[in-house]
Coordinates of C-alpha atoms in Angstrom, one line a residue:
Chain A
M1 CA 39.9 -18.7 -4.0
N2 CA 42.9 -21.1 -4.0
Y3 CA 45.2 -21.1 -1.1
N4 CA 48.1 -23.0 -2.4
V5 CA 51.1 -21.2 -3.7
N6 CA 50.9 -19.7 -7.2
D7 CA 53.5 -20.2 -10.0
K8 CA 55.4 -17.0 -8.8
G9 CA 55.9 -18.3 -5.3
Y10 CA 53.1 -16.1 -3.8
Y11 CA 50.2 -16.8 -1.5
G12 CA 47.9 -13.9 -2.4
E13 CA 50.3 -11.0 -1.6
F14 CA 52.6 -13.0 0.6
G15 CA 55.7 -15.1 -0.1
G16 CA 58.3 -14.7 -2.9
A17 CA 62.0 -14.8 -2.6
Y18 CA 63.6 -11.7 -1.2
I19 CA 67.0 -13.0 -1.1
P20 CA 70.5 -11.4 -1.9
E21 CA 72.0 -12.4 -5.2
M22 CA 74.5 -14.7 -3.4
L23 CA 71.6 -17.1 -2.6
Y24 CA 70.0 -16.9 -5.8
P25 CA 71.6 -20.0 -7.5
N26 CA 70.9 -22.2 -4.5
V27 CA 67.2 -21.3 -4.2
E28 CA 66.7 -21.3 -8.0
E29 CA 68.2 -24.8 -8.2
L30 CA 65.8 -26.0 -5.5
R31 CA 62.9 -24.1 -7.0
Q32 CA 63.5 -25.7 -10.5
N33 CA 63.8 -29.2 -9.0
Y34 CA 61.7 -29.7 -6.0
L35 CA 58.3 -30.5 -7.6
K36 CA 59.9 -32.8 -10.0
I37 CA 61.8 -34.6 -7.4
I38 CA 58.7 -34.8 -5.1
K39 CA 56.6 -36.2 -7.7
D40 CA 59.2 -38.9 -8.8
D41 CA 58.0 -42.4 -8.0
S42 CA 61.3 -43.5 -6.3
F43 CA 61.2 -40.3 -4.0
Q44 CA 57.7 -41.0 -3.0
K45 CA 58.4 -44.7 -2.3
E46 CA 61.5 -44.0 -0.2
F47 CA 59.6 -41.1 1.6
E48 CA 56.6 -43.2 2.5
Q49 CA 58.7 -46.1 3.6
L50 CA 60.8 -44.0 5.9
L51 CA 57.7 -42.4 7.3
K52 CA 56.3 -45.7 7.9
E53 CA 59.2 -47.7 9.3
Y54 CA 61.4 -45.0 10.7
V55 CA 59.1 -42.3 11.9
G56 CA 56.2 -44.6 12.8
R57 CA 53.5 -43.3 10.7
P58 CA 50.6 -43.3 10.4
T59 CA 50.3 -41.6 13.8
P60 CA 47.0 -42.4 15.5
L61 CA 43.9 -40.2 15.2
Y62 CA 42.8 -40.6 18.8
Y63 CA 39.3 -39.7 20.0
A64 CA 39.9 -37.9 23.3
K65 CA 36.8 -39.1 25.2
R66 CA 37.1 -37.4 28.6
F67 CA 38.4 -34.1 27.0
S68 CA 35.3 -34.3 24.6
E69 CA 33.0 -34.7 27.5
K70 CA 34.5 -31.7 29.3
Y71 CA 34.1 -29.4 26.4
K72 CA 30.8 -30.8 25.0
T73 CA 32.0 -31.5 21.5
K74 CA 33.8 -34.2 19.7
V75 CA 37.7 -33.8 20.0
Y76 CA 40.2 -35.9 17.9
L77 CA 43.9 -35.6 18.6
K78 CA 46.2 -36.1 15.7
R79 CA 49.1 -37.8 17.6
E80 CA 52.3 -36.2 16.0
D81 CA 53.7 -36.4 19.4
L82 CA 54.3 -40.1 18.7
C83 CA 56.5 -39.5 15.8
H84 CA 60.2 -40.4 16.2
T85 CA 62.0 -37.6 17.9
G86 CA 58.8 -36.5 19.5
A87 CA 57.3 -34.1 17.1
H88 CA 56.0 -33.5 13.5
K89 CA 59.3 -31.7 12.7
V90 CA 60.8 -35.1 11.4
N91 CA 58.2 -35.4 8.5
N92 CA 59.9 -32.3 7.0
T93 CA 63.5 -33.2 7.6
I94 CA 63.0 -36.8 6.2
G95 CA 61.7 -35.2 3.0
Q96 CA 64.4 -32.6 2.8
I97 CA 67.2 -35.0 3.4
L98 CA 66.0 -37.1 0.4
M99 CA 65.8 -33.9 -1.5
A100 CA 69.3 -33.0 -0.5
K101 CA 70.6 -36.3 -1.6
R102 CA 69.0 -36.0 -5.0
L103 CA 70.5 -32.6 -5.4
N104 CA 73.8 -34.3 -4.7
K105 CA 74.4 -32.2 -1.4
T106 CA 76.9 -33.5 1.1
R107 CA 76.6 -31.0 3.8
I108 CA 73.5 -30.1 5.7
I109 CA 72.8 -26.9 7.6
A110 CA 69.8 -26.1 9.9
E111 CA 68.6 -23.5 12.3
T112 CA 66.9 -24.4 15.6
G113 CA 65.1 -22.4 18.3
A114 CA 64.1 -25.0 21.0
G115 CA 66.1 -27.7 19.5
Q116 CA 63.4 -29.9 18.2
H117 CA 64.2 -29.2 14.4
G118 CA 67.9 -29.4 15.3
V119 CA 67.3 -32.8 16.6
A120 CA 65.1 -33.9 13.7
T121 CA 67.7 -32.7 11.3
A122 CA 70.7 -34.3 13.3
T123 CA 68.6 -37.4 13.3
V124 CA 68.1 -37.7 9.4
C125 CA 71.7 -36.7 8.8
A126 CA 72.9 -39.6 11.1
L127 CA 70.5 -41.8 9.2
M128 CA 71.9 -40.9 5.8
G129 CA 75.5 -40.3 6.9
L130 CA 75.7 -36.6 6.2
E131 CA 77.6 -33.9 7.7
C132 CA 75.2 -31.8 9.9
I133 CA 75.7 -28.2 11.2
V134 CA 73.0 -26.7 13.4
Y135 CA 72.9 -23.1 14.2
M136 CA 71.3 -22.3 17.6
G137 CA 71.1 -19.0 19.4
E138 CA 73.5 -18.7 22.3
I139 CA 70.6 -18.0 24.7
D140 CA 68.8 -21.1 23.4
I141 CA 71.8 -23.4 23.9
K142 CA 71.7 -22.5 27.6
R143 CA 67.9 -22.8 27.8
Q144 CA 67.7 -26.2 26.0
A145 CA 70.7 -28.2 27.2
P146 CA 69.1 -31.6 26.7
N147 CA 68.4 -31.1 23.0
V148 CA 71.9 -29.6 22.5
A149 CA 73.3 -33.0 24.0
R150 CA 70.8 -34.9 21.7
M151 CA 72.2 -33.2 18.6
K152 CA 75.8 -33.8 19.6
M153 CA 75.2 -37.6 20.4
L154 CA 73.6 -37.7 16.9
G155 CA 76.8 -36.3 15.5
A156 CA 76.0 -32.8 14.7
K157 CA 78.1 -29.8 15.1
V158 CA 76.1 -27.2 17.1
I159 CA 77.4 -23.6 16.3
P160 CA 76.1 -20.8 18.6
A161 CA 74.6 -17.7 17.0
T162 CA 76.0 -14.8 18.8
S163 CA 74.5 -12.0 16.8
G164 CA 71.5 -9.9 17.3
S165 CA 69.1 -11.2 20.0
K166 CA 71.0 -14.7 20.0
T167 CA 67.8 -16.6 19.5
L168 CA 65.9 -18.4 16.6
K169 CA 65.8 -15.5 14.3
D170 CA 69.5 -15.0 14.5
A171 CA 70.2 -18.7 14.3
T172 CA 68.2 -18.6 11.0
N173 CA 70.4 -15.6 9.9
E174 CA 73.4 -17.5 10.6
A175 CA 72.3 -20.6 8.7
I176 CA 71.5 -18.3 5.7
R177 CA 75.0 -16.8 6.0
D178 CA 76.5 -20.2 6.1
W179 CA 74.7 -21.1 2.9
I180 CA 75.9 -17.9 1.2
N181 CA 79.5 -19.0 2.1
N182 CA 79.0 -22.6 0.9
P183 CA 77.0 -22.2 -2.3
T184 CA 77.6 -25.6 -4.0
N185 CA 77.7 -28.6 -1.6
T186 CA 75.3 -27.4 1.1
H187 CA 71.5 -27.9 1.5
Y188 CA 69.7 -25.9 4.0
I189 CA 67.0 -27.7 5.8
I190 CA 64.7 -24.9 7.0
G191 CA 62.3 -26.2 9.9
S192 CA 59.1 -24.4 9.0
V193 CA 57.0 -23.0 6.4
V194 CA 59.0 -19.9 6.2
G195 CA 61.9 -18.5 4.1
P196 CA 62.2 -17.8 0.4
H197 CA 60.0 -19.6 -2.1
P198 CA 60.0 -22.8 -2.7
Y199 CA 60.5 -23.5 1.1
P200 CA 57.2 -22.7 2.4
D201 CA 55.6 -24.8 -0.2
M202 CA 58.1 -27.8 0.0
V203 CA 57.8 -27.9 3.7
A204 CA 54.1 -27.7 3.5
R205 CA 54.0 -30.6 1.2
F206 CA 56.2 -32.8 3.3
Q207 CA 53.9 -31.9 6.5
S208 CA 50.7 -32.6 4.4
V209 CA 51.1 -36.3 5.4
I210 CA 49.3 -35.2 8.5
S211 CA 46.1 -34.0 6.9
R212 CA 46.1 -36.8 4.4
E213 CA 46.2 -39.3 7.2
I214 CA 43.5 -37.2 9.0
K215 CA 41.2 -37.7 5.9
W216 CA 41.2 -41.5 5.7
Q217 CA 41.3 -41.9 9.5
L218 CA 38.3 -39.7 10.0
L219 CA 36.5 -41.5 7.2
E220 CA 37.0 -44.7 9.2
K221 CA 35.8 -43.3 12.4
E222 CA 33.2 -40.9 11.4
G223 CA 32.0 -41.9 8.0
R224 CA 33.3 -38.6 6.5
D225 CA 36.7 -37.4 5.6
Q226 CA 36.0 -33.7 6.7
P227 CA 36.0 -32.5 10.2
N228 CA 34.2 -29.3 11.1
Y229 CA 37.4 -27.7 12.3
V230 CA 41.2 -28.3 12.3
V231 CA 43.0 -26.7 15.1
A232 CA 46.8 -26.2 15.3
C233 CA 49.3 -24.0 17.0
V234 CA 51.5 -21.6 14.8
G235 CA 54.9 -20.2 15.2
G236 CA 56.4 -20.3 11.8
G237 CA 53.4 -22.7 11.1
S238 CA 54.5 -26.0 9.8
N239 CA 52.4 -28.3 11.8
A240 CA 49.4 -26.1 11.1
A241 CA 50.3 -26.1 7.3
G242 CA 50.4 -29.9 7.4
A243 CA 47.2 -30.3 9.2
F244 CA 45.4 -27.7 7.1
Y245 CA 46.9 -28.8 3.8
A246 CA 44.2 -31.2 2.5
Y247 CA 41.5 -28.9 3.6
L248 CA 42.9 -25.5 2.4
N249 CA 40.5 -25.3 -0.5
Q250 CA 37.4 -26.8 1.3
P251 CA 35.7 -23.8 2.9
E252 CA 33.4 -25.9 4.9
V253 CA 36.4 -27.2 7.1
G254 CA 37.2 -24.4 9.6
L255 CA 40.9 -23.8 10.0
I256 CA 41.9 -22.5 13.4
A257 CA 45.4 -21.3 13.8
V258 CA 46.5 -20.7 17.5
E259 CA 49.3 -18.1 18.1
A260 CA 51.2 -17.5 21.4
A261 CA 50.0 -14.4 23.2
G262 CA 52.9 -14.9 25.7
K263 CA 52.1 -12.5 28.7
G264 CA 49.3 -11.1 26.8
I265 CA 49.0 -9.6 23.3
H266 CA 49.7 -6.0 24.4
S267 CA 52.1 -6.8 27.3
G268 CA 55.1 -6.2 24.9
E269 CA 56.0 -9.9 25.5
S270 CA 54.1 -11.7 22.9
A271 CA 54.4 -13.7 19.7
A272 CA 50.9 -13.1 18.3
T273 CA 52.3 -12.2 14.9
S274 CA 48.8 -11.9 13.1
V275 CA 47.7 -9.4 15.6
L276 CA 51.0 -7.5 16.2
G277 CA 52.7 -8.0 12.9
K278 CA 52.8 -5.9 9.8
M279 CA 53.6 -6.9 6.4
G280 CA 57.3 -6.9 5.6
I281 CA 60.4 -9.1 4.8
I282 CA 62.0 -11.7 7.0
H283 CA 64.2 -14.4 6.1
G284 CA 63.5 -14.0 2.4
S285 CA 59.8 -14.1 2.7
K286 CA 57.2 -11.2 2.4
T287 CA 54.8 -11.8 5.2
L288 CA 53.5 -10.6 8.5
L289 CA 56.1 -9.9 11.1
M290 CA 56.8 -8.3 14.2
Q291 CA 58.8 -5.1 13.8
T292 CA 59.4 -1.6 14.8
H293 CA 57.9 1.4 12.9
D294 CA 61.2 1.7 11.3
G295 CA 61.2 -1.9 9.9
Q296 CA 63.6 -3.3 12.4
I297 CA 62.6 -6.8 13.2
T298 CA 61.7 -7.4 17.0
E299 CA 62.2 -10.2 19.4
P300 CA 59.0 -12.1 20.3
Y301 CA 58.2 -13.9 23.6
S302 CA 56.5 -17.0 24.4
I303 CA 57.0 -19.5 27.2
S304 CA 57.1 -22.1 24.4
A305 CA 60.3 -21.8 22.5
G306 CA 58.7 -23.3 19.3
L307 CA 56.3 -20.3 19.0
D308 CA 58.5 -17.4 19.5
Y309 CA 59.2 -16.5 15.9
P310 CA 58.7 -12.9 14.9
G311 CA 57.1 -13.9 11.5
V312 CA 54.7 -16.4 10.4
G313 CA 54.8 -18.4 7.1
P314 CA 53.3 -16.7 4.1
L315 CA 50.5 -19.3 3.6
H316 CA 49.4 -18.4 7.2
A317 CA 49.7 -14.6 6.6
H318 CA 47.5 -15.3 3.6
L319 CA 44.9 -17.4 5.6
Y320 CA 44.7 -14.5 8.1
T321 CA 44.3 -11.7 5.8
S322 CA 41.8 -13.4 3.5
G323 CA 39.8 -14.6 6.5
R324 CA 40.0 -18.2 5.4
G325 CA 41.8 -19.1 8.8
E326 CA 40.5 -18.1 12.3
F327 CA 43.3 -16.8 14.5
I328 CA 43.2 -17.1 18.2
S329 CA 46.0 -16.0 20.6
I330 CA 46.5 -18.1 23.8
T331 CA 48.6 -16.9 26.8
D332 CA 51.3 -18.8 28.6
A333 CA 49.1 -19.2 31.6
A334 CA 46.2 -20.6 29.5
A335 CA 48.4 -22.8 27.5
M336 CA 50.1 -24.3 30.8
Q337 CA 46.7 -25.0 32.3
A338 CA 45.6 -26.8 29.1
G339 CA 48.6 -28.8 29.0
L340 CA 48.1 -30.0 32.6
E341 CA 44.5 -30.7 31.9
L342 CA 45.3 -33.0 28.9
C343 CA 47.7 -34.9 31.3
Q344 CA 44.9 -35.4 33.7
L345 CA 42.1 -36.1 31.3
E346 CA 43.8 -38.3 28.7
G347 CA 47.2 -39.3 30.1
I348 CA 49.1 -37.4 27.4
I349 CA 51.8 -34.9 28.2
P350 CA 51.8 -32.5 25.4
A351 CA 54.4 -30.0 24.1
I352 CA 53.7 -26.5 25.4
E353 CA 53.4 -25.5 21.6
S354 CA 50.5 -28.0 21.4
S355 CA 49.0 -27.0 24.6
H356 CA 48.3 -23.6 23.0
A357 CA 46.0 -25.4 20.5
L358 CA 44.2 -27.2 23.4
A359 CA 43.6 -24.1 25.3
I360 CA 41.2 -22.6 22.8
F361 CA 38.3 -24.9 24.1
K362 CA 37.8 -22.9 27.3
D363 CA 36.5 -19.7 25.4
R364 CA 35.9 -20.9 21.9
K365 CA 32.7 -22.9 21.9
F366 CA 31.9 -25.7 19.5
K367 CA 28.5 -27.4 18.8
K368 CA 28.0 -30.8 20.4
E369 CA 28.0 -32.6 17.0
D370 CA 31.1 -30.8 15.7
V371 CA 34.2 -32.9 15.0
V372 CA 37.3 -30.9 16.0
V373 CA 40.6 -32.1 15.1
V374 CA 43.5 -30.8 17.1
N375 CA 46.9 -31.5 15.9
L376 CA 49.0 -32.5 18.8
S377 CA 52.2 -31.6 17.2
G378 CA 54.6 -32.8 20.0
R379 CA 55.2 -34.4 23.3
G380 CA 56.2 -32.6 26.4
D381 CA 59.3 -34.4 27.4
K382 CA 61.3 -31.6 26.3
D383 CA 59.3 -29.1 28.3
L384 CA 59.5 -31.0 31.6
A385 CA 61.8 -28.4 33.2
T386 CA 59.3 -25.5 32.3
Y387 CA 56.4 -27.5 33.6
I388 CA 58.1 -28.4 36.6
E389 CA 59.0 -24.9 37.4
Y390 CA 55.8 -23.5 36.5
F391 CA 53.6 -25.8 38.5
N392 CA 56.2 -26.1 41.3
L393 CA 56.3 -29.9 40.8
K394 CA 59.6 -30.4 42.7
Chain B
M22 CA 73.2 13.4 -15.9
N23 CA 73.1 11.3 -12.7
R24 CA 76.4 11.9 -10.5
I25 CA 77.0 7.9 -10.7
T26 CA 76.9 7.8 -14.4
Q27 CA 78.9 11.0 -14.7
R28 CA 81.6 9.5 -12.5
L29 CA 81.7 6.1 -14.2
S30 CA 82.2 7.9 -17.5
E31 CA 85.5 9.4 -16.2
N32 CA 88.7 7.8 -17.3
K33 CA 89.7 6.6 -13.8
K34 CA 89.5 3.6 -11.5
I35 CA 86.8 4.2 -8.7
L36 CA 87.4 4.0 -5.1
S37 CA 84.1 3.6 -3.4
I38 CA 83.6 3.3 0.5
Y39 CA 80.9 1.8 2.5
F40 CA 80.0 2.8 5.9
T41 CA 77.1 2.2 8.3
A42 CA 75.1 5.3 9.1
G43 CA 75.1 6.0 13.0
Y44 CA 78.3 4.3 13.6
P45 CA 80.6 4.6 15.4
N46 CA 78.6 7.6 16.8
L47 CA 75.0 8.7 15.9
G48 CA 76.2 12.1 14.5
D49 CA 79.2 10.8 12.5
T50 CA 77.3 10.7 9.1
I51 CA 78.1 14.1 7.7
P52 CA 81.8 14.3 9.2
I53 CA 82.4 11.0 7.7
L54 CA 81.2 12.1 4.2
K55 CA 83.1 15.4 4.4
E56 CA 86.4 13.5 5.3
L57 CA 85.8 11.0 2.6
E58 CA 85.3 13.6 -0.1
K59 CA 88.4 15.5 1.1
S60 CA 90.4 12.2 0.9
G61 CA 89.6 11.8 -2.8
V62 CA 87.1 9.1 -2.5
D63 CA 85.1 8.8 -5.7
M64 CA 81.7 7.5 -4.5
V65 CA 80.1 6.5 -1.1
E66 CA 77.7 3.9 -0.1
I67 CA 75.8 4.8 3.1
G68 CA 74.5 1.9 4.8
L69 CA 71.0 2.1 6.4
P70 CA 71.4 -0.2 9.3
F71 CA 69.1 -3.2 9.8
S72 CA 68.4 -5.6 12.6
D73 CA 69.0 -8.8 10.4
P74 CA 71.5 -8.1 7.8
L75 CA 71.7 -11.6 6.0
A76 CA 74.3 -10.8 3.7
D77 CA 76.8 -9.3 6.1
G78 CA 79.6 -10.8 8.1
P79 CA 80.4 -9.9 11.8
T80 CA 82.1 -6.5 11.1
I81 CA 79.1 -4.9 9.3
Q82 CA 76.5 -6.8 11.6
A83 CA 78.1 -5.3 14.7
S84 CA 78.2 -1.8 13.2
S85 CA 74.6 -2.1 12.3
T86 CA 73.6 -3.2 15.8
K87 CA 75.6 -0.4 17.4
A88 CA 74.1 2.2 15.0
L89 CA 70.7 1.0 16.0
Q90 CA 71.6 1.2 19.6
N91 CA 72.7 4.7 19.0
G92 CA 69.3 5.5 17.6
M93 CA 69.9 5.5 14.0
T94 CA 66.4 5.3 11.9
T95 CA 65.4 5.9 8.4
A96 CA 63.8 9.2 9.2
L97 CA 66.9 10.4 11.2
L98 CA 69.3 9.5 8.4
F99 CA 67.2 11.6 6.0
E100 CA 67.2 14.4 8.6
Q101 CA 71.1 14.3 8.8
L102 CA 71.4 14.2 5.0
K103 CA 68.9 17.0 4.5
E104 CA 71.7 19.5 3.5
V105 CA 74.3 17.2 2.4
R106 CA 74.5 18.6 -1.1
K107 CA 75.6 21.9 0.3
S108 CA 78.9 20.3 1.2
I109 CA 79.3 17.0 -0.8
S110 CA 79.4 16.7 -4.3
I111 CA 80.6 13.0 -4.8
P112 CA 78.0 10.4 -5.9
L113 CA 76.0 8.9 -2.8
I114 CA 74.4 5.7 -2.7
L115 CA 72.1 4.4 0.1
M116 CA 72.6 0.8 0.7
G117 CA 70.3 -1.3 2.9
Y118 CA 67.9 -4.1 3.2
F119 CA 64.5 -3.9 1.7
N120 CA 62.3 -4.1 4.9
P121 CA 63.1 -0.7 6.3
V122 CA 62.5 0.8 2.8
L123 CA 59.2 -1.0 2.5
Q124 CA 58.1 0.2 5.9
Y125 CA 58.9 3.8 5.0
G126 CA 57.0 3.3 1.8
V127 CA 59.0 2.7 -1.5
E128 CA 57.5 5.8 -3.1
A129 CA 58.1 8.1 -0.1
F130 CA 61.6 6.6 0.3
C131 CA 62.5 7.3 -3.2
A132 CA 61.0 10.8 -3.2
K133 CA 63.0 11.6 -0.1
C134 CA 66.4 10.3 -1.6
S135 CA 65.7 12.3 -4.7
E136 CA 65.0 15.4 -2.8
I137 CA 68.1 15.1 -0.8
G138 CA 70.3 14.3 -3.7
I139 CA 70.9 10.7 -3.3
D140 CA 72.0 9.3 -6.6
G141 CA 71.2 5.5 -6.2
L142 CA 70.4 2.6 -4.1
I143 CA 71.6 -0.9 -3.5
L144 CA 69.1 -3.2 -1.9
P145 CA 70.7 -6.5 -1.9
D146 CA 67.4 -8.4 -0.9
L147 CA 65.2 -6.8 -3.5
P148 CA 65.3 -9.3 -6.3
L149 CA 65.5 -8.6 -10.0
A150 CA 62.0 -9.9 -10.8
E151 CA 60.2 -8.0 -7.9
F152 CA 62.1 -4.8 -8.9
T153 CA 61.1 -5.0 -12.6
N154 CA 57.6 -6.1 -11.8
E155 CA 56.9 -3.5 -9.2
Y156 CA 59.4 -0.9 -8.3
Q157 CA 61.3 0.1 -11.4
P158 CA 58.8 3.0 -12.6
I159 CA 59.1 4.5 -9.1
F160 CA 62.8 4.6 -9.2
K161 CA 62.8 6.1 -12.8
K162 CA 60.4 8.7 -11.7
H163 CA 62.7 9.9 -9.0
H164 CA 65.8 9.6 -11.1
L165 CA 67.3 7.0 -8.9
I166 CA 69.6 4.3 -10.1
N167 CA 69.3 0.8 -8.7
M168 CA 72.4 -1.3 -8.7
F169 CA 72.2 -5.1 -8.9
L170 CA 74.7 -7.6 -7.6
I171 CA 76.2 -10.6 -9.4
T172 CA 78.4 -13.3 -7.8
P173 CA 80.8 -16.1 -9.2
Q174 CA 77.9 -18.3 -9.2
T175 CA 75.6 -16.0 -11.2
S176 CA 74.9 -17.5 -14.7
T177 CA 75.9 -15.9 -17.8
E178 CA 72.3 -15.6 -18.8
R179 CA 71.4 -13.9 -15.6
I180 CA 74.4 -11.5 -15.8
R181 CA 73.1 -10.5 -19.3
Q182 CA 69.7 -9.9 -17.8
I183 CA 71.2 -7.7 -15.0
D184 CA 73.3 -5.9 -17.5
A185 CA 70.3 -5.1 -19.7
I186 CA 68.3 -3.6 -16.7
S187 CA 71.1 -1.9 -15.1
E188 CA 71.8 1.8 -15.4
G189 CA 74.8 2.6 -13.2
F190 CA 77.4 -0.1 -12.4
I191 CA 77.1 -3.7 -11.8
Y192 CA 78.2 -4.7 -8.1
M193 CA 80.3 -7.5 -8.6
V194 CA 80.6 -9.6 -5.4
S195 CA 84.2 -11.0 -5.4
S196 CA 83.4 -14.4 -4.0
S197 CA 80.5 -16.6 -2.7
S198 CA 80.5 -15.2 0.8
T199 CA 79.2 -12.6 3.3
T200 CA 81.0 -9.4 3.8
G201 CA 84.3 -9.1 5.3
K202 CA 85.0 -12.9 5.0
L203 CA 87.7 -13.0 2.4
D204 CA 91.3 -12.1 3.2
G205 CA 93.1 -11.6 -0.1
F206 CA 92.2 -12.7 -3.5
G207 CA 93.2 -16.0 -5.1
S208 CA 93.1 -17.5 -8.6
L209 CA 89.3 -18.1 -8.3
Q210 CA 88.7 -14.3 -8.1
T211 CA 91.2 -13.3 -10.8
S212 CA 89.7 -15.8 -13.3
Y213 CA 86.2 -14.5 -12.3
F214 CA 87.3 -11.0 -12.9
K215 CA 88.7 -11.9 -16.4
R216 CA 85.7 -13.9 -17.2
I217 CA 83.3 -11.1 -16.7
A218 CA 85.6 -8.6 -18.4
K219 CA 85.5 -10.8 -21.5
M220 CA 81.7 -10.5 -21.6
Q221 CA 82.0 -7.0 -22.5
L222 CA 79.0 -5.9 -20.6
Q223 CA 77.3 -2.5 -21.3
H224 CA 77.8 -1.4 -17.8
P225 CA 80.9 -1.1 -15.8
Q226 CA 81.6 -3.4 -12.9
I227 CA 82.7 -2.3 -9.4
V228 CA 84.0 -5.1 -7.2
G229 CA 82.9 -5.5 -3.6
F230 CA 83.7 -7.9 -0.7
G231 CA 87.3 -8.7 0.2
I232 CA 88.9 -5.4 -0.6
N233 CA 90.9 -4.3 2.3
N234 CA 94.2 -2.8 1.1
A235 CA 96.3 -1.5 -1.8
T236 CA 96.9 -5.1 -3.1
T237 CA 93.4 -6.2 -3.3
F238 CA 92.3 -2.8 -4.6
S239 CA 94.6 -3.1 -7.4
M240 CA 93.9 -6.7 -8.2
A241 CA 90.1 -5.9 -8.1
T242 CA 90.4 -3.0 -10.4
Q243 CA 92.9 -4.5 -13.0
H244 CA 89.9 -5.9 -15.1
T245 CA 87.1 -3.6 -13.7
K246 CA 86.2 -0.1 -13.1
G247 CA 86.6 0.2 -9.5
A248 CA 86.3 -1.4 -6.1
I249 CA 84.3 -1.0 -2.9
I250 CA 85.7 -1.1 0.6
G251 CA 83.4 -1.9 3.4
S252 CA 84.3 -4.0 6.4
A253 CA 88.0 -3.0 6.4
F254 CA 86.8 0.7 6.6
I255 CA 84.4 0.0 9.3
K256 CA 87.3 -1.9 11.3
M257 CA 89.5 1.4 10.8
L258 CA 86.6 3.4 12.1
T259 CA 86.1 1.3 15.2
Q260 CA 89.8 1.7 16.0
Q261 CA 90.5 5.3 14.9
G262 CA 87.2 7.1 14.3
V263 CA 86.6 9.8 11.8
G264 CA 90.2 11.1 12.3
G265 CA 91.7 8.0 10.7
I266 CA 89.9 8.4 7.3
S267 CA 92.5 10.3 5.3
K268 CA 95.3 8.1 6.4
F269 CA 93.3 5.0 5.5
T270 CA 92.4 6.0 2.0
A271 CA 96.0 7.1 1.3
T272 CA 97.0 3.4 1.9
I273 CA 94.7 2.1 -0.7
R274 CA 95.9 4.0 -3.8

C-alpha cells in the first residue's frame, strides 16, 4: 500500500477538498502549482538555505542516554525544539512563505491555537516583509498572552475569533472566511497537515525535512537509516507527518502517533480523535473528527493547546484506519509527569505536546535493542505557566 | 415537473428567501414558511444549522449558533417539515453544509427530503467533482435538484461545466465574500452580472449575497432570473420576528 496522497488528493478514503466555490480558485491555483514550485531548483536552494542559516537546521538527533537506561531501550530525540521560534512549525512557514512569494501574494493570513504557528508565521512575514494577519480564538488570546505579544512585536495583526467556541477551530474558520473575502492577493498559511488538498500534502512535504535528517543522522550513529519506531504527538499532525514521511512506505518502521486523552478518553474532556472521532468534513477535508451524532463539530480538550484540534490530518486518519500507524492516547497527568521526567533525566524542558510522545514509554514496552526516535517537536518555554501551576513550582 | 423548474419556467423575477431553521425560536420553521408563502415569496431556502459555517458572515453564523442552542437537529427539522406540503406549495430547498448530511447518511437524507416534498439542495462545500463522482445518482433517484454556486472568480470553463451538470438554477454569488458582507452593489457586480448574462447559459441564474433591499434586488435581477435574501431577512427576524415578514417582503418589490 502507498501512504502518500493520490492524484485526486486522497489518502485512502480521507482528504479531498470540500470547500465552497468561493475558495475554489485559490485552492485550485495552489493545487496546480505547488509541486512544480517545490520541485524547482531555485525554490529548493532558497528553502534549504533558510532552513540551515535561519532556522538552524539540521537539528540534532540526540541519544538520550539516561532516558534510555530508565526505559531499557535505545531512545533518540529529534531536537525540533531547537528550531528558531521553538518548534517544528517554522519548517512549514518558511516553505509556505516562499510558495506565497512565487504565487505573487502580498498578504498572509494564518490561524493559531496556542500561538506557536502564529509566531512562526509572523516571523517569516517579518523576514520577507509581507503583511501578516493572524486569527486566534478570543479565549486562546487570553490564555497565551506571551505569544500574542511576540506576534505583535514581529509586526503581525492579531484578530480575535469571536465566533463559535472562540478557540483554534473557530480561528481556522475565520482565516478561511478572510480568504474567501480576499481571493486574489492573499495566501493562507495553514499550520498543520489539515485543510483541503493540497494543504495536507504540501505541509507534510515541508515538514518531511525532519525524517530526511533522521535517516542520515541515524545512519551515522547506528549504521542503519531505519529506526524500529518513530514516535510523535498528533494534534492536526504536522510534526508527526514530518517525522513519519520518509518511512511511510517502509512497513518495517513502526509509526506511533500519540494523541491527547485529556482528562481521560471517555471523560468528555479529551482530544483523542482516532478513538472518539468519526469520518466527516472539517475545514475542507474528509477525515476523522470529533462531532455530535448530528454532525456538529465538538470542542476537544487537552492541557496542551497544540493538541486540542477536533480533527486530525487525513494522512493520519488513513494511517489509523489502515493499521499502518499505532495510535496511543496519553492523559494530561501522564504527559505532565513525562515532561518533568525529561527535565530531570536529560536537562531538556519539552513542550507539553511533545511530553505526550515521551509519556508512552511507561506502558508501551520496547525491546532493549530497539531504536526508537521520538520527535521532540517543541520546547517548553511557552508552557512554563502551565508547568508552574500544575507542579505548584511557585 | 419539479417545483423549482416549474417556477423557473414562469415569466417572472424570482424572490427567494433564506432562513436558518430553529431561529429565532425552535418552533418557527412552519410559521415562517406560511408567512413567506402568504407574502408572495417565490421560493425558500431552509438553512440546516451547522457549528462551523465557513462561507457565512456573522449574521448567519449567529443564527446557526442560536438555532443549535435552541435544539435544532436534522431529525427535528425533518419532523417539523413532515406535513409541510399540506400547507405550503412554493418550491423548498434545503441549504446546509455537507457534514450533517454525511452523518445522516446521504441516501437517507435524500430519501427523507423526497418523502417530505423538498425540491432541491444547496450544499456549498460539496464540490462539483465529489458530487458527480459519488452522489449524483442518489440525488437523481430521489428527484432532488442540486444547485451549484459560481462567483466572480469562477472561470468561464468551470461555469460551463457547472451549467452542463445543473438542473435547476445556478446560484450566482454576487461577490467574492462571505454572506452578509456587501452593502450595496457597485460596478464590479453589474459588469459580472452582464458578463454571465452574455454567456447565454442553459440554466437561469439567481443571485445571492448582498441583496438587502429593493435597490439591490432590482439591480441583481436586471440581468438574471432572481435573487436570494438571507442575512438581511435574518436581521429582520432578530428584530421583529415572524410578524415582520410581510412588511419586509413588501419593501423588496
